mmCIF file of C-alpha atoms in Angstrom:
data_model
loop_
_atom_site.group_PDB
_atom_site.id
_atom_site.type_symbol
_atom_site.label_atom_id
_atom_site.label_comp_id
_atom_site.label_asym_id
_atom_site.label_seq_id
_atom_site.Cartn_x
_atom_site.Cartn_y
_atom_site.Cartn_z
ATOM 1 C CA MET A 1 6.525 -31.885 -5.101
ATOM 2 C CA ASN A 2 9.194 -33.055 -7.474
ATOM 3 C CA SER A 3 12.095 -30.879 -8.323
ATOM 4 C CA GLN A 4 10.840 -29.931 -11.942
ATOM 5 C CA ARG A 5 7.518 -28.615 -10.406
ATOM 6 C CA LEU A 6 9.370 -26.500 -7.887
ATOM 7 C CA HIS A 7 11.744 -25.218 -10.367
ATOM 8 C CA SER A 8 8.951 -24.389 -12.701
ATOM 9 C CA ILE A 9 7.123 -22.466 -9.834
ATOM 10 C CA ALA A 10 10.397 -20.542 -9.119
ATOM 11 C CA ARG A 11 10.782 -19.702 -12.414
ATOM 12 C CA LEU A 12 7.400 -18.035 -12.576
ATOM 13 C CA THR A 13 7.991 -16.338 -9.382
ATOM 14 C CA PHE A 14 11.434 -14.703 -9.931
ATOM 15 C CA GLY A 15 12.395 -15.730 -13.299
ATOM 16 C CA ASN A 16 10.761 -12.941 -15.640
ATOM 17 C CA ARG A 17 11.161 -9.142 -15.784
ATOM 18 C CA ALA A 18 7.602 -8.446 -14.800
ATOM 19 C CA SER A 19 7.854 -10.268 -11.453
ATOM 20 C CA GLN A 20 11.416 -8.982 -11.015
ATOM 21 C CA ILE A 21 10.079 -5.369 -11.317
ATOM 22 C CA TYR A 22 6.905 -6.221 -8.895
ATOM 23 C CA LEU A 23 9.461 -7.672 -6.414
ATOM 24 C CA ALA A 24 11.817 -4.681 -6.569
ATOM 25 C CA LEU A 25 8.751 -2.681 -5.863
ATOM 26 C CA ALA A 26 7.719 -4.487 -3.028
ATOM 27 C CA ALA A 27 11.305 -4.638 -1.526
ATOM 28 C CA ALA A 28 11.397 -0.861 -1.712
ATOM 29 C CA ALA A 29 8.078 -0.531 -0.036
ATOM 30 C CA ALA A 30 9.216 -2.878 2.654
ATOM 31 C CA VAL A 31 12.547 -0.680 3.219
ATOM 32 C CA LEU A 32 10.355 2.317 3.788
ATOM 33 C CA TRP A 33 8.005 0.480 5.955
ATOM 34 C CA LEU A 34 11.096 -0.645 8.055
ATOM 35 C CA LEU A 35 12.532 2.933 7.916
ATOM 36 C CA LEU A 36 9.442 4.688 8.985
ATOM 37 C CA GLY A 37 8.797 1.939 11.624
ATOM 38 C CA VAL A 38 12.067 2.510 13.070
ATOM 39 C CA ALA A 39 11.789 6.326 13.145
ATOM 40 C CA GLU A 40 8.439 6.467 14.284
ATOM 41 C CA PRO A 41 7.277 2.843 15.911
ATOM 42 C CA THR A 42 3.902 4.495 16.691
ATOM 43 C CA ASP A 43 3.118 5.555 13.085
ATOM 44 C CA PRO A 44 -0.125 4.062 12.197
ATOM 45 C CA PHE A 45 0.873 4.695 8.371
ATOM 46 C CA ALA A 46 4.310 3.075 8.566
ATOM 47 C CA GLY A 47 3.109 0.135 6.520
ATOM 48 C CA PHE A 48 0.809 1.870 4.238
ATOM 49 C CA TRP A 49 2.722 1.384 1.066
ATOM 50 C CA MET A 50 3.291 -2.052 1.816
ATOM 51 C CA PHE A 51 -0.291 -2.772 2.357
ATOM 52 C CA VAL A 52 -0.979 -1.128 -1.077
ATOM 53 C CA VAL A 53 1.755 -3.044 -2.999
ATOM 54 C CA THR A 54 0.467 -6.262 -1.756
ATOM 55 C CA LEU A 55 -3.415 -6.000 -2.288
ATOM 56 C CA PRO A 56 -5.522 -7.549 -2.791
ATOM 57 C CA THR A 57 -3.971 -10.814 -1.363
ATOM 58 C CA SER A 58 -2.974 -8.851 1.857
ATOM 59 C CA LEU A 59 -6.535 -7.768 2.198
ATOM 60 C CA ALA A 60 -7.772 -11.527 1.791
ATOM 61 C CA LEU A 61 -5.088 -12.814 4.455
ATOM 62 C CA ALA A 62 -6.038 -10.124 6.782
ATOM 63 C CA GLY A 63 -9.580 -10.861 6.689
ATOM 64 C CA ALA A 64 -8.697 -14.687 7.253
ATOM 65 C CA GLY A 65 -6.370 -13.263 10.039
ATOM 66 C CA SER A 66 -9.227 -11.569 11.776
ATOM 67 C CA LEU A 67 -11.519 -14.888 11.972
ATOM 68 C CA PHE A 68 -8.506 -16.496 13.813
ATOM 69 C CA PHE A 69 -7.128 -13.657 16.102
ATOM 70 C CA ASP A 70 -8.828 -11.089 18.266
ATOM 71 C CA ALA A 71 -5.796 -8.636 17.729
ATOM 72 C CA MET A 72 -3.435 -9.167 14.840
ATOM 73 C CA PRO A 73 -0.014 -10.748 15.993
ATOM 74 C CA SER A 74 2.741 -9.004 14.434
ATOM 75 C CA TRP A 75 4.207 -12.468 13.340
ATOM 76 C CA PHE A 76 1.016 -12.925 11.332
ATOM 77 C CA LEU A 77 1.196 -9.552 9.535
ATOM 78 C CA TYR A 78 4.667 -10.189 8.511
ATOM 79 C CA THR A 79 4.243 -13.735 7.284
ATOM 80 C CA SER A 80 1.039 -12.498 5.430
ATOM 81 C CA VAL A 81 2.990 -9.858 3.714
ATOM 82 C CA VAL A 82 5.773 -12.114 2.499
ATOM 83 C CA ALA A 83 3.040 -14.360 1.489
ATOM 84 C CA SER A 84 1.141 -11.886 -0.578
ATOM 85 C CA VAL A 85 4.222 -10.730 -2.373
ATOM 86 C CA LEU A 86 5.390 -14.236 -3.155
ATOM 87 C CA ILE A 87 1.625 -15.119 -4.531
ATOM 88 C CA GLN A 88 1.442 -12.051 -6.602
ATOM 89 C CA SER A 89 4.714 -12.451 -7.992
ATOM 90 C CA LEU A 90 3.925 -15.950 -9.011
ATOM 91 C CA CYS A 91 0.341 -14.777 -10.345
ATOM 92 C CA LEU A 92 2.108 -11.963 -12.513
ATOM 93 C CA GLY A 93 4.613 -14.464 -13.875
ATOM 94 C CA ALA A 94 2.113 -17.015 -14.717
ATOM 95 C CA LEU A 95 0.270 -14.226 -16.714
ATOM 96 C CA VAL A 96 3.350 -13.196 -18.344
ATOM 97 C CA SER A 97 4.091 -16.530 -19.552
ATOM 98 C CA ARG A 98 0.613 -17.354 -20.654
ATOM 99 C CA ILE A 99 0.577 -13.881 -22.913
ATOM 100 C CA ARG A 100 4.316 -14.900 -23.951
ATOM 101 C CA THR A 101 3.429 -18.688 -25.255
ATOM 102 C CA GLY A 102 -0.070 -17.284 -26.888
ATOM 103 C CA GLN A 103 -2.130 -20.031 -25.070
ATOM 104 C CA ARG A 104 -5.805 -19.276 -24.954
ATOM 105 C CA SER A 105 -8.582 -20.804 -22.662
ATOM 106 C CA PRO A 106 -10.530 -23.435 -24.316
ATOM 107 C CA ALA A 107 -13.384 -22.165 -26.430
ATOM 108 C CA GLN A 108 -16.646 -21.519 -24.607
ATOM 109 C CA PRO A 109 -19.632 -23.014 -25.694
ATOM 110 C CA TRP A 110 -20.897 -19.792 -27.450
ATOM 111 C CA GLU A 111 -17.844 -19.268 -29.316
ATOM 112 C CA LYS A 112 -18.111 -22.306 -31.577
#
């Protein structure tokens, strides 16, 4: 990938207000997850809000992980949470960019 494309992806992921708010919400949920996990390491609901904030991508990645692992390893769980946050922030940034520029999808055959 060239640097122009990487810059474009980074701008969509981190460079707009909607993505920044989503990333702040995800960071707050991660801090809550860490605090609850440290206080009660056996608490099954410690990561509940982190999972809710990263839905539906986290659900898809957890489903993919269950195809490869009998028991979900912690490294896969943490990696999938980070990937979910970044994917959703990118999608949110792309949506905001598309709305701002006023781009419409190509006309459908029935709209002619």
